[in-house]
């Protein structure tokens, strides 16, 4: 039963990425400046991407034990014990999606594209770390 829940969490995380793609399109891309026009939608898309990553990370690492919200440090410590590549994606993703897109609202297309790439990389890594469900 728990494996199905984790698989559902990965699917949910991917749904967040799809939602972020729809959101960023509302910002209207300006090819002349290679940027999105509306900071508001970039921020919402960045936050949505990051939340999707947290869903995937929580499905694998169970960081949300105890009271309160876990800090990025807790995620970093937990991930570092298991997968160095994922830790790199986590650090880059946190900075890009959560800070640069989500807080700063950086509208640069390359920045936003990187956010989507890191989100997919984090979710893919989490999916690969989950135990495989045997067919019945």
XYZ file of N, CA, C and O in Angstrom:
544
model
N 0.825 -1.196 0.000
C 0.000 0.000 0.000
C 0.869 1.260 0.000
O 0.588 2.199 -0.705
N 1.948 1.273 0.787
C 2.806 2.460 0.871
C 3.501 2.730 -0.462
O 3.688 3.872 -0.847
N 3.907 1.659 -1.195
C 4.549 1.850 -2.488
C 3.613 2.544 -3.467
O 4.031 3.384 -4.248
N 2.320 2.182 -3.422
C 1.342 2.826 -4.283
C 1.209 4.296 -3.922
O 1.125 5.151 -4.793
N 1.220 4.591 -2.639
C 1.129 5.986 -2.193
C 2.341 6.772 -2.695
O 2.204 7.903 -3.141
N 3.528 6.195 -2.628
C 4.728 6.878 -3.104
C 4.682 7.087 -4.609
O 5.077 8.138 -5.107
N 4.200 6.081 -5.344
C 4.049 6.206 -6.791
C 3.052 7.311 -7.104
O 3.262 8.116 -8.016
N 1.967 7.364 -6.346
C 0.983 8.430 -6.525
C 1.609 9.787 -6.234
O 1.276 10.776 -6.884
N 2.505 9.853 -5.265
C 3.183 11.108 -4.936
C 4.059 11.573 -6.088
O 4.121 12.773 -6.379
N 4.729 10.660 -6.751
C 5.551 11.021 -7.913
C 4.658 11.540 -9.034
O 4.969 12.548 -9.673
N 3.537 10.870 -9.251
C 2.586 11.339 -10.268
C 2.055 12.731 -9.903
O 1.904 13.594 -10.777
N 1.787 12.943 -8.630
C 1.323 14.251 -8.158
C 2.406 15.309 -8.378
O 2.118 16.428 -8.809
N 3.656 14.970 -8.103
C 4.759 15.902 -8.322
C 4.860 16.283 -9.798
O 5.063 17.453 -10.138
N 4.691 15.309 -10.673
C 4.731 15.581 -12.119
C 3.560 16.471 -12.545
O 3.687 17.291 -13.456
N 2.434 16.307 -11.866
C 1.265 17.145 -12.155
C 1.553 18.604 -11.787
O 1.131 19.531 -12.486
N 2.313 18.812 -10.728
C 2.700 20.170 -10.346
C 3.565 20.807 -11.442
O 3.424 21.988 -11.737
N 4.466 20.023 -12.029
C 5.299 20.543 -13.119
C 4.421 20.929 -14.312
O 4.608 21.991 -14.914
N 3.461 20.072 -14.624
C 2.537 20.382 -15.728
C 1.745 21.655 -15.429
O 1.546 22.502 -16.315
N 1.310 21.807 -14.187
C 0.589 23.024 -13.795
C 1.482 24.252 -13.929
O 1.037 25.315 -14.375
N 2.750 24.118 -13.539
C 3.690 25.239 -13.646
C 3.897 25.638 -15.106
O 4.045 26.829 -15.411
N 3.887 24.656 -16.010
C 4.025 24.960 -17.438
C 2.848 25.803 -17.923
O 3.028 26.746 -18.697
N 1.655 25.457 -17.456
C 0.475 26.245 -17.824
C 0.562 27.653 -17.242
O 0.215 28.633 -17.912
N 1.022 27.749 -16.027
C 1.118 29.051 -15.349
C 2.110 29.969 -16.052
O 1.823 31.146 -16.287
N 3.279 29.439 -16.400
C 4.320 30.287 -17.002
C 3.860 30.815 -18.366
O 4.256 31.908 -18.778
N 3.000 30.064 -19.040
C 2.493 30.525 -20.341
C 1.625 31.773 -20.208
O 1.520 32.563 -21.135
N 1.026 31.964 -19.054
C 0.205 33.160 -18.817
C 1.058 34.430 -18.786
O 0.540 35.532 -18.937
N 2.342 34.270 -18.582
C 3.238 35.407 -18.477
C 3.610 35.990 -19.840
O 4.124 37.083 -19.916
N 3.358 35.291 -20.896
C 3.668 35.725 -22.260
C 5.170 35.936 -22.454
O 5.769 36.817 -21.860
N 5.747 35.133 -23.299
C 7.179 35.198 -23.586
C 7.464 36.281 -24.617
O 6.775 36.401 -25.628
N 8.504 37.065 -24.365
C 8.951 38.106 -25.286
C 10.275 37.660 -25.905
O 11.320 37.725 -25.254
N 10.239 37.191 -27.171
C 11.475 36.680 -27.788
C 12.543 37.751 -27.977
O 13.729 37.450 -28.007
N 12.139 38.998 -28.074
C 13.113 40.075 -28.264
C 14.020 40.227 -27.044
O 15.232 40.415 -27.172
N 13.433 40.144 -25.853
C 14.214 40.284 -24.625
C 14.556 38.936 -23.993
O 15.228 38.888 -22.957
N 14.070 37.854 -24.609
C 14.298 36.496 -24.102
C 13.874 36.380 -22.630
O 14.593 35.825 -21.798
N 12.687 36.937 -22.364
C 12.183 36.911 -20.999
C 10.659 36.866 -21.009
O 10.022 37.148 -22.021
N 10.125 36.505 -19.853
C 8.680 36.525 -19.679
C 8.282 37.917 -19.227
O 9.044 38.623 -18.574
N 7.061 38.316 -19.558
C 6.633 39.694 -19.305
C 6.128 39.941 -17.891
O 6.281 41.040 -17.385
N 5.513 38.955 -17.275
C 4.853 39.182 -15.987
C 5.526 38.401 -14.862
O 5.459 37.176 -14.815
N 6.142 39.123 -13.960
C 6.862 38.548 -12.820
C 5.936 37.696 -11.934
O 6.358 36.701 -11.363
N 4.692 38.102 -11.832
C 3.726 37.394 -10.983
C 3.623 35.918 -11.368
O 3.677 35.041 -10.513
N 3.500 35.648 -12.658
C 3.344 34.263 -13.099
C 4.646 33.477 -12.977
O 4.628 32.275 -12.737
N 5.761 34.137 -13.140
C 7.054 33.470 -12.937
C 7.171 33.033 -11.475
O 7.587 31.909 -11.181
N 6.785 33.910 -10.562
C 6.839 33.575 -9.135
C 5.923 32.393 -8.814
O 6.315 31.476 -8.086
N 4.710 32.431 -9.329
C 3.769 31.348 -9.059
C 4.292 30.034 -9.648
O 4.218 28.982 -9.007
N 4.834 30.088 -10.859
C 5.378 28.883 -11.493
C 6.559 28.330 -10.685
O 6.657 27.119 -10.474
N 7.448 29.196 -10.232
C 8.587 28.757 -9.424
C 8.135 28.082 -8.140
O 8.649 27.026 -7.757
N 7.170 28.692 -7.465
C 6.636 28.102 -6.231
C 5.969 26.755 -6.498
O 6.109 25.812 -5.718
N 5.252 26.660 -7.601
C 4.567 25.413 -7.958
C 5.584 24.314 -8.254
O 5.418 23.172 -7.806
N 6.627 24.656 -8.993
C 7.689 23.677 -9.269
C 8.317 23.177 -7.972
O 8.524 21.980 -7.791
N 8.640 24.110 -7.081
C 9.294 23.736 -5.829
C 8.397 22.838 -4.985
O 8.851 21.860 -4.400
N 7.121 23.147 -4.930
C 6.190 22.311 -4.159
C 6.115 20.909 -4.741
O 6.035 19.925 -4.001
N 6.152 20.796 -6.056
C 6.169 19.474 -6.685
C 7.409 18.685 -6.283
O 7.337 17.485 -6.005
N 8.543 19.370 -6.220
C 9.784 18.714 -5.798
C 9.688 18.241 -4.351
O 10.137 17.135 -4.021
N 9.110 19.054 -3.488
C 8.956 18.660 -2.085
C 8.060 17.433 -1.942
O 8.327 16.552 -1.119
N 7.031 17.343 -2.764
C 6.157 16.166 -2.729
C 6.960 14.920 -3.088
O 6.854 13.886 -2.430
N 7.788 15.004 -4.130
C 8.609 13.859 -4.541
C 9.644 13.515 -3.469
O 9.848 12.336 -3.143
N 10.297 14.521 -2.920
C 11.303 14.286 -1.876
C 10.677 13.654 -0.638
O 11.237 12.724 -0.056
N 9.507 14.139 -0.256
C 8.828 13.585 0.919
C 8.400 12.136 0.691
O 8.371 11.344 1.635
N 8.094 11.778 -0.541
C 7.697 10.402 -0.842
C 8.847 9.432 -0.627
O 8.641 8.279 -0.246
N 10.064 9.898 -0.829
C 11.235 9.028 -0.720
C 11.918 9.137 0.641
O 12.326 8.138 1.220
N 12.029 10.348 1.164
C 12.877 10.576 2.324
C 12.162 10.781 3.646
O 12.803 10.825 4.685
N 10.874 10.949 3.656
C 10.116 11.064 4.902
C 10.739 12.098 5.851
O 10.984 11.822 7.015
N 10.993 13.278 5.345
C 11.635 14.340 6.111
C 10.652 15.011 7.063
O 11.042 15.567 8.072
N 9.388 14.937 6.772
C 8.369 15.664 7.541
C 7.932 14.931 8.809
O 6.761 14.820 9.102
N 8.887 14.459 9.578
C 8.585 13.844 10.878
C 8.522 14.936 11.929
O 9.258 15.909 11.858
N 7.690 14.741 12.925
C 7.641 15.687 14.029
C 6.841 16.925 13.706
O 6.087 16.974 12.747
N 7.035 17.924 14.528
C 6.266 19.162 14.401
C 6.952 20.141 13.469
O 8.165 20.143 13.326
N 6.155 20.996 12.895
C 6.694 22.084 12.097
C 7.078 21.687 10.692
O 6.993 20.541 10.284
N 7.527 22.666 9.990
C 7.926 22.526 8.597
C 9.433 22.295 8.542
O 10.190 23.033 9.145
N 9.890 21.277 7.804
C 11.338 21.051 7.724
C 12.034 22.141 6.901
O 11.482 22.639 5.938
N 13.223 22.479 7.304
C 14.001 23.488 6.582
C 14.723 22.826 5.409
O 14.833 21.605 5.330
N 15.238 23.648 4.522
C 16.031 23.131 3.412
C 17.242 22.369 3.941
O 17.667 21.383 3.352
N 17.780 22.794 5.073
C 18.932 22.102 5.676
C 18.587 20.648 5.990
O 19.399 19.753 5.789
N 17.394 20.423 6.496
C 16.967 19.068 6.830
C 16.892 18.209 5.569
O 17.336 17.058 5.558
N 16.345 18.770 4.496
C 16.302 18.042 3.223
C 17.725 17.767 2.730
O 18.035 16.663 2.288
N 18.587 18.774 2.799
C 19.964 18.605 2.329
C 20.694 17.521 3.112
O 21.384 16.687 2.522
N 20.552 17.526 4.421
C 21.216 16.522 5.256
C 20.713 15.116 4.939
O 21.501 14.177 4.842
N 19.421 14.985 4.794
C 18.818 13.681 4.540
C 19.208 13.152 3.158
O 19.591 11.994 3.017
N 19.129 14.001 2.150
C 19.460 13.593 0.781
C 20.951 13.280 0.665
O 21.341 12.316 -0.011
N 21.805 14.055 1.338
C 23.261 13.862 1.261
C 23.676 12.466 1.714
O 24.653 11.912 1.213
N 22.933 11.897 2.640
C 23.255 10.554 3.136
C 22.984 9.462 2.108
O 23.504 8.358 2.232
N 22.186 9.780 1.092
C 21.758 8.731 0.170
C 22.185 8.931 -1.276
O 22.465 7.970 -1.979
N 22.222 10.191 -1.762
C 22.465 10.385 -3.196
C 23.094 11.752 -3.464
O 22.420 12.776 -3.362
N 24.373 11.759 -3.819
C 25.097 13.000 -4.070
C 24.597 13.747 -5.292
O 24.560 14.981 -5.303
N 24.222 13.020 -6.341
C 23.712 13.660 -7.552
C 22.400 14.381 -7.254
O 22.208 15.525 -7.661
N 21.518 13.723 -6.520
C 20.254 14.345 -6.153
C 20.499 15.575 -5.282
O 19.806 16.584 -5.414
N 21.494 15.515 -4.416
C 21.825 16.669 -3.570
C 22.204 17.873 -4.434
O 21.784 19.000 -4.160
N 22.972 17.651 -5.498
C 23.336 18.752 -6.398
C 22.099 19.345 -7.056
O 21.937 20.560 -7.118
N 21.211 18.459 -7.540
C 19.967 18.940 -8.139
C 19.114 19.684 -7.111
O 18.495 20.693 -7.422
N 19.072 19.172 -5.890
C 18.300 19.810 -4.825
C 18.808 21.222 -4.556
O 18.026 22.176 -4.484
N 20.110 21.375 -4.418
C 20.690 22.691 -4.147
C 20.454 23.667 -5.297
O 20.051 24.815 -5.076
N 20.699 23.208 -6.519
C 20.481 24.066 -7.684
C 18.994 24.375 -7.863
O 18.615 25.499 -8.188
N 18.160 23.370 -7.644
C 16.720 23.559 -7.780
C 16.162 24.508 -6.745
O 15.338 25.373 -7.054
N 16.590 24.356 -5.504
C 16.141 25.251 -4.431
C 16.471 26.698 -4.781
O 15.621 27.592 -4.694
N 17.700 26.898 -5.204
C 18.143 28.245 -5.539
C 17.368 28.801 -6.734
O 16.898 29.946 -6.705
N 17.199 27.988 -7.761
C 16.562 28.462 -8.993
C 15.049 28.612 -8.844
O 14.490 29.674 -9.115
N 14.381 27.534 -8.419
C 12.916 27.552 -8.346
C 12.394 28.388 -7.185
O 11.509 29.219 -7.355
N 12.912 28.104 -6.008
C 12.360 28.716 -4.810
C 12.831 30.163 -4.630
O 12.017 31.055 -4.383
N 14.128 30.387 -4.767
C 14.666 31.723 -4.497
C 14.596 32.647 -5.714
O 13.995 33.720 -5.648
N 15.210 32.243 -6.819
C 15.334 33.139 -7.975
C 14.004 33.317 -8.707
O 13.625 34.440 -9.049
N 13.277 32.224 -8.914
C 11.973 32.363 -9.564
C 10.898 32.774 -8.554
O 10.188 33.750 -8.758
N 10.777 31.999 -7.473
C 9.687 32.195 -6.525
C 9.744 33.510 -5.762
O 8.735 34.203 -5.637
N 10.904 33.852 -5.244
C 11.023 35.099 -4.477
C 11.353 36.293 -5.368
O 10.718 37.330 -5.297
N 12.379 36.136 -6.178
C 12.843 37.263 -6.979
C 11.994 37.501 -8.220
O 11.968 38.611 -8.743
N 11.355 36.460 -8.717
C 10.552 36.606 -9.927
C 11.394 36.895 -11.158
O 10.963 37.607 -12.061
N 12.600 36.316 -11.210
C 13.481 36.522 -12.359
C 12.782 36.004 -13.610
O 12.439 34.839 -13.696
N 12.587 36.882 -14.592
C 11.797 36.557 -15.772
C 12.601 35.996 -16.930
O 12.054 35.696 -17.984
N 13.915 35.845 -16.773
C 14.750 35.335 -17.850
C 14.349 33.926 -18.265
O 14.144 33.054 -17.432
N 14.209 33.713 -19.556
C 13.778 32.402 -20.062
C 14.752 31.298 -19.677
O 14.335 30.210 -19.292
N 16.041 31.571 -19.754
C 17.025 30.541 -19.398
C 16.901 30.152 -17.925
O 17.048 28.985 -17.571
N 16.642 31.109 -17.079
C 16.459 30.829 -15.649
C 15.230 29.953 -15.450
O 15.269 28.937 -14.748
N 14.131 30.344 -16.087
C 12.889 29.573 -15.950
C 13.040 28.174 -16.529
O 12.585 27.193 -15.920
N 13.684 28.061 -17.687
C 13.926 26.738 -18.277
C 14.748 25.868 -17.336
O 14.479 24.674 -17.176
N 15.743 26.460 -16.691
C 16.570 25.717 -15.734
C 15.718 25.236 -14.564
O 15.885 24.106 -14.085
N 14.799 26.064 -14.098
C 13.911 25.655 -13.016
C 13.117 24.416 -13.377
O 13.005 23.472 -12.583
N 12.583 24.384 -14.584
C 11.833 23.213 -15.044
C 12.748 21.991 -15.169
O 12.360 20.885 -14.800
N 13.958 22.191 -15.671
C 14.905 21.081 -15.802
C 15.269 20.500 -14.440
O 15.302 19.274 -14.266
N 15.538 21.353 -13.474
C 15.883 20.865 -12.135
C 14.702 20.164 -11.475
O 14.879 19.149 -10.802
N 13.504 20.691 -11.667
C 12.322 20.042 -11.095
C 12.172 18.631 -11.652
O 11.984 17.666 -10.899
N 12.286 18.499 -12.963
C 12.172 17.173 -13.573
C 13.296 16.246 -13.124
O 13.066 15.059 -12.882
N 14.496 16.780 -12.989
C 15.626 15.964 -12.542
C 15.418 15.471 -11.109
O 15.679 14.298 -10.800
N 14.944 16.342 -10.237
C 14.698 15.956 -8.842
C 13.619 14.882 -8.777
O 13.772 13.863 -8.095
N 12.532 15.092 -9.490
C 11.429 14.132 -9.471
C 11.870 12.803 -10.070
O 11.563 11.732 -9.531
N 12.618 12.837 -11.174
C 13.118 11.600 -11.787
C 14.045 10.843 -10.834
O 13.967 9.619 -10.724
N 14.942 11.572 -10.157
C 15.838 10.932 -9.186
C 15.046 10.290 -8.048
O 15.326 9.160 -7.647
N 14.061 10.992 -7.553
C 13.233 10.450 -6.472
C 12.510 9.196 -6.937
O 12.442 8.203 -6.207
N 11.977 9.233 -8.150
C 11.275 8.060 -8.687
C 12.217 6.870 -8.799
O 11.829 5.737 -8.494
N 13.459 7.117 -9.194
C 14.417 6.017 -9.337
C 14.875 5.448 -7.982
O 15.324 4.313 -7.910
N 14.765 6.232 -6.924
C 15.178 5.776 -5.603
C 14.079 5.000 -4.872
O 14.354 4.374 -3.851
N 12.889 5.068 -5.394
C 11.783 4.353 -4.740
C 11.880 2.867 -5.021
O 12.324 2.468 -6.106
N 11.503 2.037 -4.043
C 11.525 0.596 -4.285
C 10.556 0.236 -5.407
O 9.484 0.821 -5.503
N 10.966 -0.681 -6.239
C 10.123 -1.132 -7.344
C 9.023 -2.037 -6.818
O 9.258 -2.888 -5.969
N 7.828 -1.844 -7.336
C 6.684 -2.662 -6.927
C 6.655 -3.894 -7.822
O 6.650 -3.779 -9.052
N 6.664 -5.051 -7.205
C 6.626 -6.306 -7.953
C 5.221 -6.509 -8.530
O 4.218 -6.198 -7.888
N 5.159 -7.026 -9.745
C 3.879 -7.325 -10.359
C 3.268 -8.552 -9.703
O 3.965 -9.525 -9.427
N 1.982 -8.518 -9.497
C 1.312 -9.645 -8.841
C 0.861 -10.668 -9.862
O 0.645 -10.418 -10.974
